[in-house]
Coordinates of C-alpha atoms and ligand atoms in Angstrom, one line a residue:
M1 CA -29.0 -37.6 -18.3
A2 CA -30.2 -39.4 -15.2
F3 CA -33.7 -39.1 -13.6
I4 CA -35.9 -40.9 -11.1
V5 CA -38.5 -43.4 -12.4
K6 CA -41.3 -45.2 -10.6
K7 CA -41.8 -48.9 -11.3
K8 CA -44.8 -51.0 -10.2
I9 CA -43.9 -54.5 -9.2
H10 CA -46.5 -56.9 -7.9
G11 CA -48.7 -53.8 -7.1
N12 CA -46.0 -52.0 -5.1
D13 CA -44.2 -48.8 -6.1
Y14 CA -40.4 -48.9 -6.4
F15 CA -38.2 -45.9 -7.4
Y16 CA -35.1 -46.3 -9.6
L17 CA -32.4 -44.0 -11.1
R18 CA -32.6 -44.3 -14.8
E19 CA -30.3 -42.9 -17.5
S20 CA -31.1 -42.5 -21.3
K21 CA -28.1 -43.0 -23.5
R22 CA -27.7 -43.1 -27.3
I23 CA -26.2 -46.4 -28.2
G24 CA -25.5 -47.3 -31.9
G25 CA -27.9 -44.6 -33.1
K26 CA -30.8 -45.7 -30.7
V27 CA -31.7 -44.1 -27.4
K28 CA -31.7 -46.8 -24.7
S29 CA -32.8 -46.5 -21.0
I30 CA -30.6 -48.2 -18.4
D31 CA -31.4 -48.5 -14.7
L32 CA -28.5 -47.2 -12.6
G33 CA -29.8 -48.4 -9.2
Y34 CA -32.6 -48.8 -6.7
L35 CA -33.4 -45.6 -4.8
G36 CA -36.3 -46.5 -2.4
K37 CA -40.0 -47.2 -2.0
T38 CA -41.2 -43.5 -1.9
R39 CA -40.4 -40.5 -4.0
E40 CA -39.0 -38.7 -0.9
E41 CA -36.7 -41.6 0.0
A42 CA -35.6 -41.7 -3.7
E43 CA -34.8 -38.0 -3.8
K44 CA -32.9 -38.1 -0.6
R45 CA -30.8 -41.0 -1.8
L46 CA -30.2 -39.3 -5.1
K47 CA -29.0 -36.2 -3.4
E48 CA -26.5 -38.3 -1.3
R49 CA -25.2 -40.0 -4.4
L50 CA -24.7 -36.7 -6.1
K51 CA -22.9 -35.2 -3.1
K52 CA -20.6 -38.2 -3.0
K53 CA -19.8 -37.8 -6.6
I54 CA -19.0 -34.1 -6.2
T55 CA -16.8 -34.8 -3.2
Q56 CA -15.0 -37.5 -5.2
K57 CA -14.4 -35.0 -8.0
I58 CA -13.0 -32.5 -5.6
E59 CA -10.8 -35.2 -4.1
I60 CA -9.4 -36.0 -7.6
K61 CA -8.8 -32.3 -8.2
K62 CA -7.0 -32.0 -4.9
E63 CA -4.3 -34.4 -6.2
I64 CA -2.9 -32.2 -9.0
L65 CA 0.7 -33.1 -9.1
P66 CA 3.7 -31.1 -10.4
T67 CA 4.4 -31.4 -14.1
K68 CA 8.0 -32.1 -15.2
I69 CA 9.2 -29.3 -17.5
S70 CA 12.7 -28.4 -18.7
V71 CA 14.6 -25.4 -17.4
E72 CA 14.1 -23.6 -20.7
E73 CA 10.3 -24.1 -20.5
M74 CA 10.5 -22.7 -16.9
A75 CA 12.4 -19.7 -18.2
M76 CA 9.7 -19.1 -20.9
F77 CA 6.9 -19.5 -18.3
C78 CA 8.6 -17.0 -16.0
K79 CA 9.0 -14.5 -18.8
K80 CA 5.4 -14.9 -20.1
K81 CA 3.9 -14.4 -16.6
G82 CA 6.1 -11.5 -15.6
F83 CA 8.4 -13.2 -13.1
I84 CA 11.8 -13.0 -14.7
Y85 CA 13.3 -11.5 -17.9
Q86 CA 16.7 -11.9 -19.5
S87 CA 18.6 -8.7 -18.7
G88 CA 19.0 -6.3 -21.6
E89 CA 16.8 -8.5 -23.8
I90 CA 15.8 -5.6 -26.1
Y91 CA 19.5 -5.4 -27.0
G92 CA 19.8 -9.2 -27.5
G93 CA 20.3 -10.1 -23.8
F94 CA 23.4 -10.3 -21.6
A95 CA 24.4 -13.9 -20.6
G96 CA 24.3 -14.6 -16.9
F97 CA 22.2 -11.6 -15.9
W98 CA 18.5 -11.6 -15.1
D99 CA 15.8 -8.9 -14.2
F100 CA 12.9 -9.6 -11.9
G101 CA 9.5 -8.5 -13.0
H102 CA 6.6 -7.4 -10.8
L103 CA 5.8 -10.9 -9.7
G104 CA 9.4 -12.1 -9.6
V105 CA 10.4 -9.3 -7.2
E106 CA 7.5 -10.2 -4.8
L107 CA 8.3 -13.9 -4.9
N108 CA 12.0 -13.2 -4.4
N109 CA 11.3 -10.8 -1.5
N110 CA 8.9 -13.3 0.2
L111 CA 11.6 -16.1 -0.2
K112 CA 14.3 -13.9 1.4
N113 CA 11.9 -12.8 4.2
E114 CA 11.0 -16.4 5.0
W115 CA 14.7 -17.3 5.1
W116 CA 15.5 -14.3 7.4
K117 CA 12.5 -15.0 9.7
F118 CA 13.5 -18.7 10.1
H119 CA 17.3 -18.2 10.4
V120 CA 17.5 -14.8 12.2
S121 CA 14.3 -13.3 13.7
Q122 CA 13.1 -16.6 15.2
R123 CA 16.5 -17.5 16.7
K124 CA 18.3 -16.0 19.6
D125 CA 21.7 -17.2 18.4
I126 CA 21.9 -15.6 15.0
V127 CA 22.1 -11.9 14.1
G128 CA 22.4 -10.2 10.7
I129 CA 24.6 -7.8 8.8
D130 CA 24.5 -6.2 5.3
G131 CA 28.0 -5.7 4.0
S132 CA 29.1 -3.7 1.0
I133 CA 29.5 -5.3 -2.4
I134 CA 32.9 -3.7 -3.1
T135 CA 35.3 -3.8 -0.2
H136 CA 39.0 -3.4 0.5
P137 CA 40.9 -5.5 -2.1
E138 CA 43.1 -7.0 0.6
V139 CA 40.0 -8.9 1.8
W140 CA 40.2 -11.0 -1.4
K141 CA 44.0 -11.7 -0.9
A142 CA 43.4 -12.8 2.6
S143 CA 40.4 -15.0 1.7
G144 CA 42.4 -16.8 -1.0
H145 CA 40.1 -15.7 -3.8
I146 CA 42.9 -14.0 -5.7
D147 CA 45.6 -16.7 -5.3
S148 CA 43.9 -19.9 -4.6
F149 CA 41.5 -20.0 -7.6
M150 CA 44.1 -21.0 -10.1
D151 CA 41.8 -22.4 -12.7
I152 CA 42.6 -22.3 -16.4
A153 CA 40.1 -21.2 -19.0
V154 CA 39.8 -23.8 -21.8
Q155 CA 37.9 -24.1 -25.0
C156 CA 37.2 -27.4 -26.9
K157 CA 39.1 -27.5 -30.2
K158 CA 36.3 -29.7 -31.7
C159 CA 33.0 -28.2 -30.6
G160 CA 34.0 -24.8 -29.2
Y161 CA 32.6 -25.5 -25.7
K162 CA 34.1 -23.2 -23.1
S163 CA 35.0 -24.3 -19.6
K164 CA 37.6 -24.1 -16.8
V165 CA 39.8 -26.8 -15.4
D166 CA 42.1 -27.0 -12.4
K167 CA 45.7 -26.3 -13.5
H168 CA 46.6 -29.9 -12.5
E169 CA 44.0 -31.3 -14.9
L170 CA 45.2 -29.4 -18.0
G171 CA 46.0 -31.9 -20.7
K172 CA 44.4 -34.8 -18.8
V173 CA 40.7 -34.0 -19.1
K174 CA 38.6 -34.0 -22.3
C175 CA 35.7 -31.9 -23.3
D176 CA 32.6 -32.5 -21.2
K177 CA 30.4 -32.3 -24.3
C178 CA 32.2 -34.2 -27.0
S179 CA 35.4 -35.6 -25.5
G180 CA 37.5 -33.4 -27.8
D181 CA 40.8 -31.8 -26.7
Y182 CA 40.8 -28.6 -24.7
E183 CA 42.9 -25.5 -25.8
N184 CA 44.5 -23.5 -23.0
K185 CA 42.9 -20.0 -23.0
G186 CA 45.0 -18.6 -20.1
H187 CA 44.1 -17.7 -16.6
F188 CA 40.5 -17.9 -15.6
Y189 CA 39.5 -14.8 -13.5
P190 CA 36.6 -15.8 -11.4
M191 CA 36.1 -12.3 -9.8
M192 CA 34.7 -9.2 -11.6
V193 CA 37.2 -6.4 -11.5
T194 CA 36.2 -2.7 -11.0
Q195 CA 37.9 0.6 -10.7
V196 CA 37.3 2.7 -7.6
G197 CA 37.9 6.4 -8.1
P198 CA 37.0 8.6 -11.0
I199 CA 40.6 9.5 -12.1
E200 CA 42.3 6.5 -13.7
E201 CA 45.8 7.1 -12.4
D202 CA 44.6 7.5 -8.8
S203 CA 42.0 4.7 -8.9
I204 CA 42.2 1.4 -7.1
K205 CA 41.6 -1.9 -8.7
S206 CA 38.9 -3.7 -6.6
Y207 CA 36.5 -6.6 -7.0
L208 CA 32.7 -7.2 -6.8
R209 CA 32.4 -9.7 -4.0
P210 CA 32.2 -13.3 -5.2
E211 CA 30.5 -14.4 -1.9
T212 CA 28.9 -12.5 0.9
A213 CA 30.8 -14.5 3.5
Q214 CA 34.0 -12.5 3.7
L215 CA 32.1 -9.4 4.9
I216 CA 30.9 -11.5 7.9
F217 CA 34.5 -12.4 8.7
T218 CA 35.8 -8.9 8.4
N219 CA 33.0 -7.6 10.7
F220 CA 33.1 -10.6 13.0
K221 CA 34.7 -8.9 16.0
F222 CA 32.5 -5.7 15.9
V223 CA 29.3 -7.7 15.7
Q224 CA 30.3 -10.2 18.4
E225 CA 31.1 -7.3 20.7
N226 CA 28.2 -5.0 19.8
A227 CA 25.5 -7.7 19.8
R228 CA 27.1 -9.3 22.9
M229 CA 27.0 -12.7 21.3
K230 CA 28.0 -15.8 23.2
F231 CA 29.3 -19.0 21.5
P232 CA 27.9 -20.8 19.7
F233 CA 26.4 -18.1 17.5
G234 CA 26.0 -17.1 13.9
I235 CA 26.0 -14.1 11.7
A236 CA 23.7 -14.1 8.6
Q237 CA 23.6 -12.0 5.5
I238 CA 21.6 -11.8 2.3
G239 CA 23.1 -10.0 -0.6
K240 CA 24.4 -9.9 -4.1
A241 CA 27.5 -11.9 -5.3
F242 CA 29.2 -11.7 -8.7
R243 CA 31.2 -14.4 -10.5
N244 CA 32.7 -14.4 -13.9
E245 CA 31.1 -17.8 -14.7
I246 CA 32.7 -19.0 -18.0
A247 CA 29.5 -20.7 -19.1
P248 CA 26.4 -19.2 -17.4
R249 CA 23.6 -21.6 -18.0
D250 CA 20.3 -23.2 -16.9
F251 CA 18.4 -20.0 -16.3
L252 CA 19.0 -18.7 -12.7
F253 CA 21.0 -21.8 -11.7
R254 CA 24.4 -20.5 -12.9
S255 CA 24.4 -16.7 -13.3
R256 CA 27.1 -14.1 -13.2
E257 CA 25.1 -11.8 -10.8
F258 CA 23.1 -13.6 -8.1
E259 CA 22.1 -13.4 -4.5
Q260 CA 23.3 -15.5 -1.6
M261 CA 21.8 -16.2 1.8
E262 CA 24.7 -17.2 4.0
I263 CA 25.4 -17.9 7.7
E264 CA 28.8 -18.2 9.3
Y265 CA 28.2 -20.2 12.5
F266 CA 31.0 -19.7 15.0
I267 CA 31.9 -22.0 17.9
E268 CA 34.7 -22.3 20.3
P269 CA 37.0 -25.1 19.0
E270 CA 35.5 -28.5 19.8
Q271 CA 32.3 -27.1 21.2
K272 CA 29.4 -29.6 20.8
C273 CA 26.0 -28.8 19.2
P274 CA 23.5 -28.2 22.0
Y275 CA 20.5 -28.3 19.7
E276 CA 18.2 -31.2 18.9
I277 CA 18.7 -32.5 15.4
P278 CA 15.5 -32.2 13.4
N279 CA 14.1 -35.6 12.7
E280 CA 14.6 -35.6 8.9
E281 CA 15.0 -38.5 6.6
I282 CA 16.8 -38.0 3.2
L283 CA 18.9 -39.7 0.6
I284 CA 22.5 -39.6 1.8
Y285 CA 25.5 -39.9 -0.5
S286 CA 28.8 -40.1 1.4
V287 CA 32.3 -40.0 0.0
D288 CA 32.6 -43.7 0.7
A289 CA 29.5 -44.5 -1.4
Q290 CA 30.7 -42.3 -4.2
V291 CA 34.1 -43.9 -4.3
K292 CA 32.6 -47.4 -4.2
N293 CA 30.1 -46.5 -6.9
K294 CA 27.2 -47.2 -4.7
E295 CA 23.8 -45.6 -4.7
P296 CA 22.8 -43.0 -2.1
V297 CA 20.9 -44.4 0.9
K298 CA 17.7 -43.1 2.4
M299 CA 18.3 -42.6 6.1
K300 CA 17.5 -40.4 9.1
I301 CA 20.2 -37.7 9.3
I302 CA 20.6 -38.5 13.0
E303 CA 21.2 -42.2 12.2
A304 CA 23.9 -41.1 9.7
L305 CA 25.6 -39.2 12.5
K306 CA 25.4 -42.1 14.9
K307 CA 26.9 -44.4 12.2
G308 CA 29.8 -41.9 11.6
I309 CA 28.7 -41.3 8.0
I310 CA 28.3 -37.6 9.0
K311 CA 31.2 -36.8 11.3
K312 CA 30.1 -33.8 13.2
D313 CA 26.9 -33.2 15.2
W314 CA 26.9 -29.6 13.8
H315 CA 26.9 -30.8 10.2
A316 CA 23.9 -33.1 11.0
Y317 CA 22.1 -30.3 12.7
W318 CA 22.5 -27.8 9.9
L319 CA 21.8 -30.3 7.1
A320 CA 18.5 -31.3 8.7
T321 CA 17.6 -27.7 9.6
E322 CA 18.1 -26.5 6.0
F323 CA 16.2 -29.5 4.5
S324 CA 13.3 -28.8 6.9
W325 CA 13.2 -25.1 5.8
F326 CA 12.6 -26.2 2.2
K327 CA 10.0 -28.8 3.2
N328 CA 8.1 -26.5 5.4
L329 CA 7.7 -24.1 2.5
G330 CA 6.2 -26.8 0.3
A331 CA 9.2 -28.2 -1.6
N332 CA 9.0 -31.9 -2.5
A333 CA 11.2 -33.9 -0.1
N334 CA 11.7 -36.6 -2.7
N335 CA 13.7 -34.2 -4.9
F336 CA 16.4 -33.7 -2.2
R337 CA 19.6 -35.5 -1.2
I338 CA 22.7 -34.6 0.7
R339 CA 26.1 -35.3 -0.8
Q340 CA 29.6 -35.1 0.7
H341 CA 32.3 -33.4 -1.3
M342 CA 35.1 -35.6 -2.5
T343 CA 38.6 -34.7 -1.3
D344 CA 39.6 -33.0 -4.6
E345 CA 36.3 -31.2 -4.9
K346 CA 36.5 -29.2 -1.6
S347 CA 37.3 -25.5 -1.6
H348 CA 40.7 -24.4 -0.3
Y349 CA 39.1 -23.2 3.0
A350 CA 36.9 -26.3 3.8
T351 CA 37.8 -29.3 6.0
D352 CA 34.5 -31.1 5.2
T353 CA 31.6 -30.0 3.0
W354 CA 28.2 -31.5 2.4
D355 CA 25.8 -30.1 -0.2
L356 CA 22.1 -30.1 -0.1
E357 CA 21.3 -31.2 -3.6
Y358 CA 18.1 -31.0 -5.7
K359 CA 17.0 -33.1 -8.6
F360 CA 16.8 -30.3 -11.2
P361 CA 15.5 -31.2 -14.7
F362 CA 19.2 -31.2 -15.8
G363 CA 20.2 -33.6 -13.0
W364 CA 21.2 -33.7 -9.3
K365 CA 23.0 -30.4 -8.6
E366 CA 24.2 -28.3 -5.6
L367 CA 21.4 -26.2 -4.1
E368 CA 23.2 -25.2 -0.9
G369 CA 26.7 -25.8 0.3
I370 CA 27.4 -26.4 4.0
A371 CA 31.1 -26.3 4.6
D372 CA 33.1 -26.6 7.8
R373 CA 35.6 -23.7 7.3
G374 CA 37.4 -24.2 10.6
D375 CA 39.5 -21.1 11.6
F376 CA 40.8 -20.6 8.1
D377 CA 39.1 -17.2 7.4
L378 CA 39.6 -15.6 10.8
S379 CA 43.3 -16.6 10.9
Q380 CA 43.9 -15.3 7.3
H381 CA 42.2 -12.0 8.1
Q382 CA 44.2 -11.8 11.4
K383 CA 47.4 -12.4 9.4
F384 CA 46.7 -10.0 6.6
S385 CA 45.1 -7.2 8.7
K386 CA 47.4 -7.7 11.7
K387 CA 44.4 -7.2 13.9
D388 CA 43.6 -9.5 16.8
L389 CA 40.4 -11.3 16.0
S390 CA 40.5 -13.7 18.9
V391 CA 37.9 -13.6 21.7
F392 CA 38.5 -13.8 25.4
N393 CA 36.8 -16.7 27.2
E394 CA 35.7 -15.5 30.7
E395 CA 35.6 -19.0 32.1
T396 CA 38.9 -20.4 30.9
K397 CA 40.6 -17.0 30.9
K398 CA 42.1 -17.9 27.6
K399 CA 41.9 -16.2 24.2
I400 CA 40.5 -18.4 21.4
L401 CA 40.1 -18.0 17.7
P402 CA 36.6 -19.2 16.9
H403 CA 35.9 -21.8 14.2
V404 CA 33.2 -21.6 11.6
V405 CA 31.9 -25.1 12.1
C406 CA 29.2 -24.7 9.4
E407 CA 28.5 -22.2 6.7
P408 CA 25.0 -22.8 5.2
S409 CA 25.3 -21.0 1.9
L410 CA 22.3 -20.9 -0.4
G411 CA 21.7 -19.1 -3.7
V412 CA 18.4 -17.2 -3.8
G413 CA 17.9 -18.0 -7.5
R414 CA 18.5 -21.7 -7.0
A415 CA 16.0 -21.8 -4.1
L416 CA 13.5 -19.9 -6.2
L417 CA 13.8 -22.5 -9.0
V418 CA 13.2 -25.3 -6.5
F419 CA 9.9 -23.8 -5.4
M420 CA 8.9 -23.0 -9.0
F421 CA 9.6 -26.6 -10.2
D422 CA 7.9 -28.2 -7.2
S423 CA 4.8 -26.1 -7.6
Y424 CA 4.3 -26.0 -11.4
C425 CA 1.3 -28.1 -12.3
E426 CA -0.5 -28.3 -15.7
D427 CA -4.0 -29.2 -14.7
K428 CA -5.7 -30.9 -17.6
G429 CA -9.1 -30.7 -15.9
R430 CA -9.0 -26.9 -15.5
G431 CA -7.1 -26.4 -18.7
N432 CA -4.5 -24.1 -17.2
V433 CA -1.3 -24.1 -15.1
V434 CA -1.7 -24.1 -11.3
L435 CA 1.3 -22.8 -9.5
K436 CA 0.9 -24.4 -6.1
L437 CA 3.3 -22.1 -4.2
S438 CA 3.1 -22.0 -0.5
P439 CA 0.9 -19.0 0.3
K440 CA 3.8 -17.5 2.3
L441 CA 5.8 -17.3 -1.0
S442 CA 3.0 -16.4 -3.4
P443 CA 3.6 -12.9 -5.0
I444 CA -0.1 -12.1 -4.6
K445 CA -2.0 -13.4 -1.6
A446 CA -5.5 -12.8 -2.8
A447 CA -7.4 -11.6 -5.9
I448 CA -10.7 -9.8 -5.3
F449 CA -13.5 -10.0 -7.9
P450 CA -16.9 -8.4 -8.1
I451 CA -19.0 -11.2 -9.7
V452 CA -20.3 -8.7 -12.3
K453 CA -19.3 -5.1 -13.2
R454 CA -22.0 -3.3 -11.2
P455 CA -21.4 -0.4 -8.7
E456 CA -23.0 -2.2 -5.7
F457 CA -20.6 -5.2 -6.2
E458 CA -17.6 -3.1 -7.0
K459 CA -18.1 -1.0 -3.9
I460 CA -17.8 -4.0 -1.6
A461 CA -14.9 -5.4 -3.6
E462 CA -13.0 -2.2 -3.4
E463 CA -13.5 -2.0 0.4
V464 CA -12.2 -5.5 0.7
L465 CA -9.2 -4.6 -1.5
K466 CA -8.4 -1.6 0.7
D467 CA -8.6 -3.6 3.9
L468 CA -6.5 -6.5 2.8
G469 CA -4.1 -4.3 1.0
E470 CA -3.0 -2.8 4.3
E471 CA -1.4 -6.2 5.1
W472 CA -0.6 -7.9 1.8
N473 CA 0.0 -7.6 -1.9
V474 CA -3.6 -8.2 -3.2
V475 CA -5.2 -7.4 -6.6
Y476 CA -8.6 -6.4 -7.9
D477 CA -9.8 -8.0 -11.1
K478 CA -13.1 -7.3 -12.8
S479 CA -12.3 -8.1 -16.4
G480 CA -13.4 -11.3 -18.1
S481 CA -15.4 -14.3 -17.0
I482 CA -15.0 -15.5 -13.4
G483 CA -13.4 -18.7 -14.8
R484 CA -10.9 -16.7 -16.8
R485 CA -10.1 -14.7 -13.6
Y486 CA -9.6 -17.9 -11.6
A487 CA -7.3 -19.3 -14.3
R488 CA -5.2 -16.1 -14.5
N489 CA -4.6 -16.3 -10.7
D490 CA -4.0 -20.0 -10.6
E491 CA -1.1 -19.5 -13.1
I492 CA 0.7 -17.0 -11.0
G493 CA 0.2 -18.9 -7.7
T494 CA -2.5 -16.6 -6.0
P495 CA -3.7 -19.0 -3.3
F496 CA -7.1 -17.3 -2.6
C497 CA -9.7 -15.7 -4.9
I498 CA -12.4 -13.7 -3.1
T499 CA -15.7 -13.0 -4.9
V500 CA -18.4 -10.5 -4.0
D501 CA -21.7 -11.9 -5.2
E502 CA -25.5 -11.5 -4.8
E503 CA -25.4 -12.9 -1.3
S504 CA -22.6 -10.4 -0.3
L505 CA -25.1 -7.5 -0.9
K506 CA -27.6 -9.0 1.5
K507 CA -25.5 -10.7 4.1
K508 CA -22.2 -8.8 4.0
N509 CA -20.2 -12.0 3.2
V510 CA -17.9 -13.1 0.4
T511 CA -16.7 -16.5 -1.0
I512 CA -13.0 -17.6 -0.8
R513 CA -11.8 -20.1 -3.4
D514 CA -8.9 -22.3 -2.6
R515 CA -6.4 -22.4 -5.6
D516 CA -5.3 -26.1 -5.1
T517 CA -8.7 -27.8 -4.5
T518 CA -11.1 -25.1 -6.1
K519 CA -13.3 -25.6 -3.0
Q520 CA -15.1 -22.5 -1.9
I521 CA -16.1 -21.2 1.5
R522 CA -18.3 -18.3 2.6
V523 CA -17.1 -16.0 5.3
K524 CA -18.2 -12.7 6.8
V525 CA -16.4 -9.6 5.4
S526 CA -15.7 -8.5 9.0
E527 CA -13.8 -11.7 9.7
L528 CA -12.1 -12.0 6.3
R529 CA -8.7 -10.4 7.2
D530 CA -8.2 -12.5 10.3
I531 CA -9.2 -15.7 8.4
L532 CA -6.9 -14.9 5.5
R533 CA -4.0 -14.4 7.9
K534 CA -4.6 -17.8 9.4
L535 CA -4.9 -19.4 6.0
I536 CA -1.7 -17.9 4.7
N537 CA 0.2 -19.0 7.8
K538 CA -1.4 -22.5 7.7
K539 CA -2.9 -22.0 11.2
L540 CA -6.4 -23.0 9.9
K541 CA -7.6 -25.6 7.5
F542 CA -9.5 -24.2 4.6
E543 CA -12.6 -26.4 5.2
D544 CA -12.8 -25.2 8.8
A545 CA -12.4 -21.5 7.9
G546 CA -16.0 -20.9 6.8
K547 CA -19.2 -22.5 5.4
L548 CA -18.4 -24.7 2.5
V549 CA -20.2 -23.6 -0.7
K550 CA -21.8 -26.5 -2.5
Ligands
GAP1 N1 30.6 -18.8 0.8 C1 30.6 -20.1 0.3 C2 30.2 -20.1 -1.1 O1 30.0 -19.1 -1.8 P1 29.6 -21.7 -3.1 O2 29.3 -23.2 -3.1 O3 30.5 -21.2 -4.1 O4 30.0 -21.3 -1.6 C3 27.2 -21.1 -2.4 O5 28.2 -21.0 -3.3 C4 25.8 -21.1 -3.0 O6 25.7 -20.0 -3.9 C5 25.6 -22.3 -4.0 O7 25.3 -23.5 -3.3 C6 24.5 -21.8 -4.9 O8 23.3 -22.0 -4.3 C7 24.9 -20.3 -5.0 N2 25.7 -20.1 -6.2 C8 27.0 -20.2 -6.4 N3 27.4 -19.9 -7.6 C9 26.2 -19.5 -8.3 C10 26.0 -19.0 -9.6 N4 26.9 -18.8 -10.5 N5 24.7 -18.7 -9.9 C11 23.7 -18.9 -9.0 N6 23.9 -19.3 -7.8 C12 25.1 -19.6 -7.4

């Protein structure tokens, strides 16, 4: 322990900071530094030193960094905390299907809301739809899903691993896991089949949609006319998609039932991008670099466009826009890259595709696909439905069939994993996990605690809960020590903990604790809701939002 001591040197008083330590079984006193010539001066300096030390500690705490964990560990964490459970787990589970718990559904909804706000509500050029999951079976003939996905289901003769291969690859490729030979298991059916109609002989065979996109194409003409959209414009949709994945794996990454957030962005053929390309820098992995076995290069996306690495301004614009959406919601930019599809990798409808990839614990993988679909889909639906889907251009007085120059297509589950991995921190100092989610995504925005279980504290806490509850998902917690309550909320990503204490009774104020730094401020109850709104939306710095509690 350190304390102030007075020393007399040549008849004068000098004050020092001294510490007593037990060294080798003996207590020894060590002077830690000179503090001044008077006791007041010494006390003042000591206070400053202590303050500096506390701030340094806070600075260190501020730097908690994400902890690398495996996808299995993440699945365990999500189950333990009530985010996501294996579907049908009490019956042994059902591969490729997941259920969202009370925190998972809030997180998922917040994520989709943020996507919709950014891509639809805040833009004038994109409107939304919500199409049905089961639609006319002809849609899937026209889209090419029935005929063009001609993969063959295979199983390794040596290790039993199940996969699918392109029909041209059969006999040429070996098992991904053990290099054994594959056995042909017949056609691989990527779509889930269902029967529409209760009487079998009258029923129609249909499919659960494998992508939301087709409903946008089939409704294109109605939406364009009703919403009076002028080119360039987009139609967005969030909804479920189903795929008969042969080997669902890696938690939400590859499931059989999942959600997509998709935009079909329509232009008149050759129309240029009128928007400024966001100034984003990212690792870029072109076809050329992949063919030549080179490493991806870090570059501004706009530079890649100027150098011809990215061919179309639209592709540069959407890649940068999508990357910025992730960054603005707190994802770690260093875990992202963009990769161009190789020729044999592109879907049957795409002329050029770039993926936004993320460094998952199991490697770099597709997070979001951004394909140039040209006029493939509208011409197919025009052909199959025999309906005119072209649009009359008032200026040129010509009919045109629009092109989908970019289709940003993102899986909700994959995006959710990105935010979970980039915010999961095991804080050794605190002894618990801190889930540093952006407050906009956090399932619970604030937890409200009475410091002790006494009616006068609980009354104020309940009033605060009622007021904040009108706007956000907030919780009330009065069980356990205050430290335990902080830890519980750190682990589920609650950004702010609000405590009603002694001072609240006298001065009608509360403390707010910041999850990431553990700093606390004191604010008036009457201003709390407004301050919290600004903090959640990052319109106010935490330190400037109230009086810092020492
Ligand atoms: N409409 C285009 C389309 O569906 P895709 O690359 O097959 O393209 C788009 O899928 C996105 O949907 C992927 O980038 C991924 O985020 C998500 N996705 C695809 N299959 C998935 C699966 N089995 N499980 C979870 N997400 C999946």
